[in-house]
Short mmCIF file of C-alpha atoms and ligand atoms in Angstrom, two decimals:
data_model
loop_
_atom_site.label_atom_id
_atom_site.label_comp_id
_atom_site.label_asym_id
_atom_site.label_seq_id
_atom_site.Cartn_x
_atom_site.Cartn_y
_atom_site.Cartn_z
CA MET A 1 -1.41 30.26 -10.78
CA ASN A 2 0.99 27.48 -11.54
CA ASP A 3 -1.86 25.43 -12.88
CA GLY A 4 -0.07 24.69 -16.11
CA PRO A 5 3.37 23.57 -17.18
CA GLN A 6 6.32 25.68 -16.10
CA THR A 7 8.12 27.49 -18.87
CA PRO A 8 11.89 27.72 -18.48
CA SER A 9 13.21 31.25 -18.26
CA SER A 10 16.54 32.36 -19.62
CA SER A 11 16.20 36.04 -18.80
CA ASP A 12 18.66 37.52 -16.35
CA THR A 13 15.85 39.29 -14.56
CA GLU A 14 13.42 36.41 -14.31
CA THR A 15 13.21 34.46 -11.14
CA GLU A 16 10.25 32.30 -12.04
CA SER A 17 7.72 31.66 -14.74
CA HIS A 18 4.03 31.01 -14.56
CA THR A 19 1.79 29.52 -17.15
CA THR A 20 -1.94 29.83 -17.00
CA MET A 21 -4.49 28.89 -19.62
CA ASN A 22 -7.78 30.28 -20.71
CA SER A 23 -9.61 28.99 -23.74
CA VAL A 24 -7.18 30.49 -26.25
CA TRP A 25 -4.22 32.26 -24.73
CA THR A 26 -1.37 30.94 -22.68
CA THR A 27 0.03 33.66 -20.45
CA ARG A 28 3.50 33.53 -18.98
CA THR A 29 6.25 35.80 -17.81
CA GLU A 30 8.69 36.83 -20.48
CA SER A 31 11.85 34.84 -20.92
CA GLY A 32 15.10 35.92 -22.57
CA GLY A 33 14.02 34.33 -25.83
CA ASP A 34 10.92 36.55 -26.00
CA VAL A 35 12.71 39.89 -26.23
CA ALA A 36 12.65 40.15 -30.03
CA ALA A 37 9.02 39.00 -30.26
CA ILE A 38 7.98 41.53 -27.62
CA ARG A 39 9.66 44.26 -29.64
CA ASP A 40 7.78 43.05 -32.73
CA VAL A 41 4.45 43.11 -30.90
CA ASN A 42 5.02 46.69 -29.78
CA LEU A 43 6.22 47.78 -33.23
CA ALA A 44 3.11 46.24 -34.78
CA ALA A 45 0.65 47.63 -32.24
CA PHE A 46 1.83 51.25 -32.15
CA PRO A 47 2.42 53.76 -34.96
CA THR A 48 6.05 54.43 -34.02
CA ALA A 49 8.92 52.60 -32.32
CA GLU A 50 8.51 54.72 -29.20
CA GLU A 51 6.84 51.99 -27.11
CA ALA A 52 9.17 49.24 -28.35
CA ASP A 53 12.14 51.41 -27.41
CA LEU A 54 10.55 52.27 -24.08
CA VAL A 55 10.20 48.60 -23.16
CA GLU A 56 13.87 48.05 -23.87
CA ALA A 57 14.92 51.10 -21.87
CA LEU A 58 12.78 49.93 -18.95
CA ARG A 59 14.26 46.43 -19.15
CA ALA A 60 17.74 47.97 -18.89
CA ASP A 61 16.85 49.96 -15.76
CA PRO A 62 17.05 47.89 -12.58
CA ALA A 63 15.19 50.60 -10.67
CA ALA A 64 12.20 50.20 -12.98
CA TRP A 65 12.19 46.54 -14.03
CA LEU A 66 10.77 44.03 -11.59
CA PRO A 67 11.18 40.29 -12.12
CA GLY A 68 8.03 38.47 -13.12
CA LEU A 69 5.93 41.48 -14.11
CA SER A 70 6.42 41.37 -17.89
CA TRP A 71 3.77 39.05 -19.33
CA VAL A 72 3.03 37.69 -22.76
CA ALA A 73 -0.09 36.06 -24.19
CA GLN A 74 0.83 33.28 -26.55
CA ALA A 75 -1.40 31.77 -29.25
CA PRO A 76 -1.76 28.01 -29.54
CA ASP A 77 0.73 28.03 -32.46
CA GLY A 78 3.34 29.68 -30.22
CA THR A 79 3.00 33.19 -31.62
CA ILE A 80 3.38 35.88 -29.00
CA ALA A 81 0.30 37.98 -29.65
CA GLY A 82 -0.05 40.13 -26.56
CA PHE A 83 2.13 41.88 -24.02
CA ALA A 84 1.59 43.69 -20.73
CA LEU A 85 4.24 45.28 -18.55
CA LEU A 86 4.27 46.58 -14.99
CA THR A 87 7.24 48.68 -13.90
CA ARG A 88 8.14 50.51 -10.72
CA CYS A 89 6.88 54.03 -10.32
CA HIS A 90 6.18 56.12 -7.23
CA VAL A 91 3.24 58.14 -6.03
CA GLY A 92 4.88 60.84 -4.04
CA ASP A 93 7.62 58.81 -2.36
CA VAL A 94 5.62 55.60 -2.11
CA PRO A 95 6.42 52.73 -4.51
CA ALA A 96 3.64 51.76 -6.90
CA LEU A 97 3.41 50.11 -10.31
CA ALA A 98 2.78 51.60 -13.75
CA LEU A 99 0.96 49.44 -16.29
CA GLY A 100 2.14 49.83 -19.87
CA PRO A 101 2.94 49.52 -22.60
CA CYS A 102 0.17 47.00 -23.30
CA ALA A 103 0.19 45.78 -26.89
CA VAL A 104 -1.43 43.19 -29.12
CA ARG A 105 -0.55 42.42 -32.73
CA PRO A 106 -3.25 44.01 -34.94
CA GLY A 107 -4.31 40.65 -36.37
CA HIS A 108 -4.95 39.34 -32.86
CA GLN A 109 -6.64 42.40 -31.36
CA ARG A 110 -10.06 42.19 -29.72
CA GLN A 111 -9.76 38.47 -29.14
CA GLY A 112 -8.79 38.58 -25.49
CA ALA A 113 -4.99 38.52 -25.76
CA GLY A 114 -4.56 41.94 -24.20
CA SER A 115 -6.96 41.15 -21.36
CA ALA A 116 -5.24 37.83 -20.72
CA ALA A 117 -1.78 39.43 -20.46
CA ILE A 118 -3.04 42.32 -18.33
CA ARG A 119 -4.97 40.08 -15.93
CA ALA A 120 -1.96 37.81 -15.54
CA ALA A 121 0.37 40.74 -14.85
CA LEU A 122 -2.03 42.21 -12.30
CA ARG A 123 -2.45 38.85 -10.59
CA ALA A 124 1.32 38.50 -10.34
CA ALA A 125 1.60 42.01 -8.88
CA ARG A 126 -1.00 41.24 -6.28
CA GLU A 127 0.80 38.05 -5.33
CA ARG A 128 3.97 40.12 -4.83
CA ASP A 129 2.11 42.22 -2.28
CA GLU A 130 1.95 45.29 -4.48
CA ASN A 131 -1.16 47.34 -3.79
CA LEU A 132 -1.38 50.19 -6.30
CA VAL A 133 -1.19 50.22 -10.10
CA VAL A 134 -1.60 53.31 -12.29
CA VAL A 135 -2.29 53.35 -16.01
CA LEU A 136 -2.61 56.06 -18.63
CA GLY A 137 -4.85 54.68 -21.32
CA HIS A 138 -8.21 54.15 -22.94
CA ALA A 139 -11.00 55.03 -20.51
CA GLU A 140 -13.26 52.40 -22.11
CA TYR A 141 -10.76 49.58 -21.72
CA TYR A 142 -9.07 49.61 -18.31
CA PRO A 143 -12.13 49.86 -16.00
CA ARG A 144 -12.87 46.19 -16.79
CA PHE A 145 -9.77 45.32 -14.75
CA GLY A 146 -10.94 47.44 -11.82
CA PHE A 147 -9.23 50.73 -12.70
CA THR A 148 -11.01 53.96 -11.73
CA PRO A 149 -9.95 57.58 -12.24
CA ALA A 150 -6.73 58.18 -10.31
CA SER A 151 -8.02 61.58 -9.24
CA GLY A 152 -10.46 59.76 -6.96
CA HIS A 153 -7.44 58.78 -4.87
CA GLY A 154 -5.78 62.19 -5.13
CA ILE A 155 -3.25 60.73 -7.57
CA ARG A 156 -2.10 63.01 -10.39
CA PRO A 157 0.06 62.50 -13.47
CA PRO A 158 3.07 64.78 -13.93
CA PHE A 159 1.54 66.09 -17.18
CA GLU A 160 -1.81 67.28 -18.50
CA VAL A 161 -4.21 64.51 -19.56
CA PRO A 162 -7.98 64.15 -19.47
CA ASP A 163 -8.97 62.96 -16.02
CA GLU A 164 -10.65 59.80 -17.32
CA ASN A 165 -7.45 58.55 -18.97
CA MET A 166 -5.32 58.51 -15.82
CA MET A 167 -6.53 55.56 -13.82
CA ALA A 168 -5.57 53.65 -10.70
CA LEU A 169 -6.26 50.20 -9.31
CA VAL A 170 -6.01 49.45 -5.59
CA PHE A 171 -5.91 45.77 -4.69
CA ASP A 172 -6.66 46.13 -0.99
CA PRO A 173 -8.49 49.33 -0.04
CA ALA A 174 -7.91 48.51 3.63
CA ARG A 175 -4.24 49.32 3.14
CA PRO A 176 -3.14 52.96 2.96
CA VAL A 177 -3.17 54.39 -0.56
CA PRO A 178 -0.71 57.20 -1.27
CA SER A 179 -1.85 60.40 -2.92
CA GLY A 180 0.25 62.87 -4.87
CA THR A 181 2.03 63.09 -8.18
CA ILE A 182 3.15 59.99 -10.08
CA ARG A 183 6.89 59.75 -10.62
CA TYR A 184 7.49 57.42 -13.55
CA ALA A 185 10.67 55.51 -14.25
CA THR A 186 13.27 57.65 -16.05
CA ALA A 187 12.76 55.82 -19.36
CA PHE A 188 9.28 57.33 -19.69
CA GLY A 189 10.96 60.71 -20.05
CA VAL A 190 8.30 62.61 -18.12
C1 COA B 201 -5.53 48.09 -26.38
C2 COA B 201 -5.09 46.65 -26.59
C3 COA B 201 -3.88 46.34 -25.74
C4 COA B 201 -6.27 45.76 -26.14
O1 COA B 201 -5.94 44.41 -26.33
P1 COA B 201 -6.95 43.46 -27.13
O2 COA B 201 -6.43 42.08 -27.03
O3 COA B 201 -7.13 44.03 -28.50
O4 COA B 201 -8.29 43.65 -26.34
P2 COA B 201 -9.15 42.51 -25.63
O5 COA B 201 -9.54 41.50 -26.64
O6 COA B 201 -8.48 42.08 -24.40
O7 COA B 201 -10.41 43.33 -25.20
C5 COA B 201 -11.31 43.70 -26.20
C6 COA B 201 -11.99 44.93 -25.73
O8 COA B 201 -11.05 45.97 -25.74
C7 COA B 201 -11.61 47.08 -26.38
N1 COA B 201 -10.55 47.78 -27.06
C8 COA B 201 -9.58 47.27 -27.81
N2 COA B 201 -8.81 48.26 -28.28
C9 COA B 201 -9.32 49.40 -27.80
C10 COA B 201 -8.99 50.76 -27.94
N3 COA B 201 -7.99 51.17 -28.71
N4 COA B 201 -9.75 51.66 -27.28
C11 COA B 201 -10.77 51.27 -26.52
N5 COA B 201 -11.14 50.01 -26.37
C12 COA B 201 -10.42 49.09 -27.00
C13 COA B 201 -12.58 46.51 -27.38
O9 COA B 201 -13.58 47.43 -27.66
C14 COA B 201 -13.13 45.32 -26.64
O10 COA B 201 -14.20 45.73 -25.84
P3 COA B 201 -15.44 44.78 -25.57
O11 COA B 201 -14.89 43.59 -24.83
O12 COA B 201 -16.31 45.63 -24.72
O13 COA B 201 -15.95 44.45 -26.91
C15 COA B 201 -4.80 46.35 -28.07
O14 COA B 201 -5.96 46.52 -28.83
C16 COA B 201 -3.68 47.17 -28.68
O15 COA B 201 -2.53 46.78 -28.67
N6 COA B 201 -4.03 48.33 -29.25
C17 COA B 201 -3.04 49.19 -29.90
C18 COA B 201 -2.03 49.74 -28.93
C19 COA B 201 -2.69 50.41 -27.75
O16 COA B 201 -3.56 51.26 -27.91
N7 COA B 201 -2.24 50.03 -26.52
C20 COA B 201 -2.76 50.51 -25.29
C21 COA B 201 -2.21 51.85 -24.93
S1 COA B 201 -3.20 52.50 -23.57
#
């Protein structure tokens, strides 16, 4: 981390920014000036405005939104192509993180932007001493980041989904991992 130039942040919720480079994508925490572009990315990536609206509702909820855990992947021309968000959830009564929405503009999909944003967000979470991340998503996609079925940890979603789609990532298995039902931030509406 911090191996590239610092990007100034104007967001009220940001405390710091990180910039890291891979061959194509610059990843950094969102700043206040990114809010409209992040909405655009989510509108472009999903069939409805549900995810774009969800991001804004999460950003407005101080119990859900954690500084430094909303990441964008930026193309060399400055376009924000990818987005990954971690927000506070609980497993039982124990704080954990929920990954999502994750979104990449259709024209930039399958070129590493999503992976870059997700890896950066997960790295930031680990550095903040978080230990558990849950995600509901494509069973072919998230295992590459270390996610495995949440049921293997006794972690359950508060709704019916195929077992393979509800996944969990534990950074340090030596630390206690809670089991129980996931309680998402209110904005998720579940
Ligand atoms: C899913 C998404 C975030 C992945 O980001 P991306 O930048 O396109 O993906 P990456 O380039 O990082 O990774 C490419 C890999 O992801 C896989 N992938 C991409 N979209 C996928 C999907 N919808 N289902 C399963 N796998 C998918 C590709 O098959 C590819 O696999 P490979 O490396 O084995 O060839 C992005 O495609 C997207 O926004 N999709 C639409 C919205 C969405 O479904 N969001 C996630 C909700 S769980």
